[in-house]
GROMACS .gro file of C-alpha atoms in nm:
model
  238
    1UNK     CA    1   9.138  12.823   9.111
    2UNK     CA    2   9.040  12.718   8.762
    3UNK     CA    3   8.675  12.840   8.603
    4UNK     CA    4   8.570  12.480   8.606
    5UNK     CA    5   8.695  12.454   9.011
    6UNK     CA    6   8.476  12.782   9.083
    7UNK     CA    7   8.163  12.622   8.960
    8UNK     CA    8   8.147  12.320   9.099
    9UNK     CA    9   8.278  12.474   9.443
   10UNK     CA   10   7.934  12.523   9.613
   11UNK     CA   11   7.864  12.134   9.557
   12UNK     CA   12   8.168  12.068   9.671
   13UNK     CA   13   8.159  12.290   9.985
   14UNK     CA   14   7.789  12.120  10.048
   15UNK     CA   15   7.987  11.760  10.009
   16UNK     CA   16   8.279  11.821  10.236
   17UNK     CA   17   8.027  11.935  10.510
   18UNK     CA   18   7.826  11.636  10.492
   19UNK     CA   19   8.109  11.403  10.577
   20UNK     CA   20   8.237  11.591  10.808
   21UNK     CA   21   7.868  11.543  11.000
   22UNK     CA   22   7.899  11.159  11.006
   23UNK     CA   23   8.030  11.029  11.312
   24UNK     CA   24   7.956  10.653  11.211
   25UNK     CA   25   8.179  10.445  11.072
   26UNK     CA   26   8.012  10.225  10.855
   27UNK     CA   27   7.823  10.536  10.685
   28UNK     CA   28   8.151  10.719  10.626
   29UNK     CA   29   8.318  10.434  10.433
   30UNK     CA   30   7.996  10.446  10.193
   31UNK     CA   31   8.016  10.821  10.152
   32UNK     CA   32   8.369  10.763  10.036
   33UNK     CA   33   8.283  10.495   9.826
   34UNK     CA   34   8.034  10.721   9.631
   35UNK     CA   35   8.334  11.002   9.691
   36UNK     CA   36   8.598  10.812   9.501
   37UNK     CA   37   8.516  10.916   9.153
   38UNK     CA   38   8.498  11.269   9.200
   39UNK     CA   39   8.733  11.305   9.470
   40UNK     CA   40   9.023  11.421   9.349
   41UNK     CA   41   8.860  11.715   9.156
   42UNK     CA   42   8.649  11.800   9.441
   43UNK     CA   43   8.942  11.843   9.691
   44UNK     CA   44   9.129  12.049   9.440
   45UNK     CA   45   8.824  12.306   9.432
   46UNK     CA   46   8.865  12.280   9.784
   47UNK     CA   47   9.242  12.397   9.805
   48UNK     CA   48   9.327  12.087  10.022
   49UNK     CA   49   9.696  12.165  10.089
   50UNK     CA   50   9.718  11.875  10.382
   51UNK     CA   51   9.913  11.594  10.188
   52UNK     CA   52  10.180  11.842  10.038
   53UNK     CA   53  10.232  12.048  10.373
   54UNK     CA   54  10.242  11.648  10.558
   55UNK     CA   55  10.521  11.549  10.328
   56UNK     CA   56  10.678  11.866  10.317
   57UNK     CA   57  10.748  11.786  10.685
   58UNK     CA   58  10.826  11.415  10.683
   59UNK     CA   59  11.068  11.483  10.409
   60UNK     CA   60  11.258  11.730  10.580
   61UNK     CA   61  11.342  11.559  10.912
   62UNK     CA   62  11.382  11.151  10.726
   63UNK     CA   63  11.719  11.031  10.793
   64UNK     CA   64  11.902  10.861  10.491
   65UNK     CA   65  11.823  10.834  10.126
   66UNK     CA   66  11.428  10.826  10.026
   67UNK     CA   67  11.459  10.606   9.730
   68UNK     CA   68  11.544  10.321   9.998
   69UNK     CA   69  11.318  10.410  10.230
   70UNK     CA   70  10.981  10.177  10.297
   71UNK     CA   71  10.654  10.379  10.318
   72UNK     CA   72  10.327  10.298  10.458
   73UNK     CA   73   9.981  10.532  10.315
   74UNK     CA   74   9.765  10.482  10.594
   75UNK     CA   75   9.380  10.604  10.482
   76UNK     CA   76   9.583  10.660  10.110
   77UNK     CA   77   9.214  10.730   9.985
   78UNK     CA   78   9.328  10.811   9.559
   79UNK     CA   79   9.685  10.824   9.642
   80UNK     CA   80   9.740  11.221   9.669
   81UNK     CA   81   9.990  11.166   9.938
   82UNK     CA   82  10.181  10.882   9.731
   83UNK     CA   83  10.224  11.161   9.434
   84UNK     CA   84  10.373  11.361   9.667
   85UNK     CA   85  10.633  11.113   9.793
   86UNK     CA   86  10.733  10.993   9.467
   87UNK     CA   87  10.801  11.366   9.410
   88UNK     CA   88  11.024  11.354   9.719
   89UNK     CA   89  11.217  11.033   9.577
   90UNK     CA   90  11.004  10.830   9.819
   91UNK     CA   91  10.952  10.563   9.550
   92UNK     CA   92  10.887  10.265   9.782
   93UNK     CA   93  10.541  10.329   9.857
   94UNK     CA   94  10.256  10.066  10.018
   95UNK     CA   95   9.894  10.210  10.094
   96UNK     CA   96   9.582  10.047  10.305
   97UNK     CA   97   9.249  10.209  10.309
   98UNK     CA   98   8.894  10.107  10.413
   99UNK     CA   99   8.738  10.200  10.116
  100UNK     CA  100   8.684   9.965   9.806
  101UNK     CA  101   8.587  10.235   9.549
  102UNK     CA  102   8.869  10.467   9.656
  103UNK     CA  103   9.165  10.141   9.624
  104UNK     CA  104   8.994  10.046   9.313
  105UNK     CA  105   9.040  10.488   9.203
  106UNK     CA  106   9.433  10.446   9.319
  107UNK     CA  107   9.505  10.092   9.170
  108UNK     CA  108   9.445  10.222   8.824
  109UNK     CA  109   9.714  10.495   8.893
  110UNK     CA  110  10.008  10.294   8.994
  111UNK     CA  111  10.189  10.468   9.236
  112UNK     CA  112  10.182  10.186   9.539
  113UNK     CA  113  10.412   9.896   9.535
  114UNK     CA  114  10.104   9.735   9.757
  115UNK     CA  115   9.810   9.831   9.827
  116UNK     CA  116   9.544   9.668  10.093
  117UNK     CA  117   9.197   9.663  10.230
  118UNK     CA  118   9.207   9.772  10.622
  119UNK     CA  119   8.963   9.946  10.803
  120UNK     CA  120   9.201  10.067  11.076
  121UNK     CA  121   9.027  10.081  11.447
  122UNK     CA  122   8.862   9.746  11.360
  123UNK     CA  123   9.125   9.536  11.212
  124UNK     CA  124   9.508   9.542  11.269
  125UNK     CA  125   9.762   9.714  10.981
  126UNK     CA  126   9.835   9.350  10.767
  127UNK     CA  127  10.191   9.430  10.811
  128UNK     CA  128  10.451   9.280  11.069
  129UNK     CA  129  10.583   9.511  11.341
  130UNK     CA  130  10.854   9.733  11.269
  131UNK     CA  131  10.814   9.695  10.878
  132UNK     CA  132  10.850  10.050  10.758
  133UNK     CA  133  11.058  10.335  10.791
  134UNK     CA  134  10.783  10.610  10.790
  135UNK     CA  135  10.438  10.582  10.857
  136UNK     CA  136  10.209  10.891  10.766
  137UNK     CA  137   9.825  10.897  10.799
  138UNK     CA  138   9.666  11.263  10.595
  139UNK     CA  139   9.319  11.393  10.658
  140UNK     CA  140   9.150  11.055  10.849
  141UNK     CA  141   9.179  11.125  11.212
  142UNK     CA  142   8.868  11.297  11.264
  143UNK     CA  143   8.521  11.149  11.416
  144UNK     CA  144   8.369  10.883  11.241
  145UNK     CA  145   8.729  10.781  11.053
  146UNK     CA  146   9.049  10.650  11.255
  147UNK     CA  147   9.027  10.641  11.604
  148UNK     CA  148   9.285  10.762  11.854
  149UNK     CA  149   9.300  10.397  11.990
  150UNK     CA  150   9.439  10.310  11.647
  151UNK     CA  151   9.753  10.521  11.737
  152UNK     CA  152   9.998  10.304  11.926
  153UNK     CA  153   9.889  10.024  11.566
  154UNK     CA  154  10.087  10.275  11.361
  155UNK     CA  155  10.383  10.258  11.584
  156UNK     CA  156  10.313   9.895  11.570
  157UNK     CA  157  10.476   9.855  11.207
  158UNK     CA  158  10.722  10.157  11.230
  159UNK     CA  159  11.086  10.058  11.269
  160UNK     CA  160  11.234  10.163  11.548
  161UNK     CA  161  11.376  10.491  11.479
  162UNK     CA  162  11.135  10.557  11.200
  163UNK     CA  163  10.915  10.867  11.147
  164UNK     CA  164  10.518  10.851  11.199
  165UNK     CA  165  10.355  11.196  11.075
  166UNK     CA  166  10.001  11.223  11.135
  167UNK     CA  167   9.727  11.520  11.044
  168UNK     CA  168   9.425  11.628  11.159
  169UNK     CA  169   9.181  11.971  11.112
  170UNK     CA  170   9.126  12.204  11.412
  171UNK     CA  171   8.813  12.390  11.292
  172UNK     CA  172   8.538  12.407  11.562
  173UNK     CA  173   8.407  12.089  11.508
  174UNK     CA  174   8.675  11.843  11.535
  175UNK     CA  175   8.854  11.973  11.817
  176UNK     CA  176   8.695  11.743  12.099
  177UNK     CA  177   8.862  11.502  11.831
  178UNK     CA  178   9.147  11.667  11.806
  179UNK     CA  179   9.208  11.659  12.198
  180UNK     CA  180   9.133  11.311  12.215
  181UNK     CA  181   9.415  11.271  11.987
  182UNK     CA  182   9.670  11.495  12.140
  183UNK     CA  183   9.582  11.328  12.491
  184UNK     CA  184   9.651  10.985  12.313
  185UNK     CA  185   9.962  11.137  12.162
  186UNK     CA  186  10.148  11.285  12.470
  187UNK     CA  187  10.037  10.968  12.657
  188UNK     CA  188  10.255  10.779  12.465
  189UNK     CA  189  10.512  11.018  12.471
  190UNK     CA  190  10.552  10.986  12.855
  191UNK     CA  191  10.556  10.630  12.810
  192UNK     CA  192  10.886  10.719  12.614
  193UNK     CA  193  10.786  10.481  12.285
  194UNK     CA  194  10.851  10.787  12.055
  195UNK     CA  195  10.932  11.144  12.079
  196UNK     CA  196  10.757  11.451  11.931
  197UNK     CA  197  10.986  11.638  11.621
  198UNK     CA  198  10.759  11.893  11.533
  199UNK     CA  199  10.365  12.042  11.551
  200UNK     CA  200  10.270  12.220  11.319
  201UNK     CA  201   9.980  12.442  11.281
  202UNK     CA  202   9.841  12.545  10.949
  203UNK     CA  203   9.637  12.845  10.900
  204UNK     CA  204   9.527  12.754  10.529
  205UNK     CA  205   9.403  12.398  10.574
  206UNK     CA  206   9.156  12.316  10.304
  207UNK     CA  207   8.797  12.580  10.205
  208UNK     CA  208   8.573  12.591  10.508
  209UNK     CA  209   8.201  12.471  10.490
  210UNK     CA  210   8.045  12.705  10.688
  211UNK     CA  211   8.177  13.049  10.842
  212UNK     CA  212   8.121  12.903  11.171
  213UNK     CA  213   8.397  12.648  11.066
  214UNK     CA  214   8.664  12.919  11.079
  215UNK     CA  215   8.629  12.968  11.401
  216UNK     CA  216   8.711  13.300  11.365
  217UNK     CA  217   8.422  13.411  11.080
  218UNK     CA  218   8.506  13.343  10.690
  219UNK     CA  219   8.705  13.723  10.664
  220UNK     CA  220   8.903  13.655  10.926
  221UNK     CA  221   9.110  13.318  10.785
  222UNK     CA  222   9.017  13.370  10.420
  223UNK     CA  223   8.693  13.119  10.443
  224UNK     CA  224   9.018  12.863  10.528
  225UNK     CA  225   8.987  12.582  10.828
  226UNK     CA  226   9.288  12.564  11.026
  227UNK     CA  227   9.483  12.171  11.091
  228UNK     CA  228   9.794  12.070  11.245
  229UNK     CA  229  10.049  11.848  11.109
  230UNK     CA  230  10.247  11.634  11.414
  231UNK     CA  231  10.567  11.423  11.360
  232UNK     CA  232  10.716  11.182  11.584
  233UNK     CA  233  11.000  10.978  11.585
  234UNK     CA  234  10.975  10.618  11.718
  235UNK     CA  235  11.245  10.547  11.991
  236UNK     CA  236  11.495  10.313  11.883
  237UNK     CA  237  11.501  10.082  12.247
  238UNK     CA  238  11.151  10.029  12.141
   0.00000   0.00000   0.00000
């Protein structure tokens, strides 16, 4: 961690806690509005390791060549995920999010072939079904973001055969989230519309808020939340 990352870590630590205590929707788009600016530099004081570890994993199990492949950034926020893509030869990159400020951030950077407003949970992706070859969605499936009934939407546009990762944290707080999602997940799993490739745990998710947030006390994990990384594989009779 740079000096400059140490100092501003306390603020930063006092920010990530806030938004993880709003639960409404409407709110959390405006915190992320007023986020955008600083985000980038915030999450790096916050050793967010989420949308390397995600792609890390989608990389590894994607079937033919990446500069061909179709991508879809679901909740792309300032296009952290996208960098790490194009640094996997995923160069054919398209992002939605629900925030202006934050698609206004990434648009300056150029890394998306296309990027679009969607607030996903109360509008539909804006892309036919079965459009892309991998779908990931890093760090917004938590309370007050995406909502597990936006699942099956993702599958929606994934070709059949195509990879969907997905994220989510498993500190003390968001796990009656994060069984919401897992129930959603396996449910459509037994329905046999994709099959699960790998869950992943990760120790060292991003800086915790709080020692309670550990789950374990700060010592125990480092002062690190723990969050799990799943990847699924949409079935090709689909």
């Amino acid at each position: 961690m740079t000096q400059e990352e140490a100092g501003r870590l306390p603020q930063v630590l006092a920010r990530v806690g806030t938004s993880h205590g709003i639960t409404d929707l409407a709110c959390k788009l405006r915190f992320y509005d007023d986020w955008a600016p600083e985000y980038d530099q915030d999450v790096a004081a916050l050793k967010y390791r989420a949308p390397r570890l995600a792609v890390d994993c989608l990389s590894r199990a994607f079937r033919g060549s990446p500069h061909d492949a179709l991508i879809l950034d679901v909740a792309c926020g300032t296009g952290l995920v996208a960098v790490e893509l194009q640094a996997r030869g995923f160069l054919q990159v398209q992002g939605v999010d629900g925030s202006p400020e934050m698609l206004k951030q990434v648009r300056a950077r150029g890394l998306y072939h296309h990027l679009s407003p969607c607030t996903l949970g109360q509008e539909p992706l804006p892309d036919p079904e079965g459009t892309f070859d991998a779908v990931i969605i890093v760090g917004a499936l938590s309370e007050g973001q995406v909502p597990c009934s936006a699942i099956p939407e993702l599958l929606r546009v994934t070709k059949p055969g195509g990879l969907v990762c997905l994220t989510t944290r498993t500190n003390p707080s968001n796990l009656p989230y994060k069984e919401t999602l897992e129930a959603t997940l396996d449910s459509l799993e037994r329905a046999g519309v994709w099959e699960c490739l790998v869950t992943q745990p990760v120790d060292h998710w991003e800086l915790a808020t709080s020692e309670q947030e550990t789950g374990l006390g700060t010592c125990a994990n480092d002062g690190f939340i723990s969050g799990i990384i799943y990847l699924y594989r949409k079935q090709e009779t689909v």
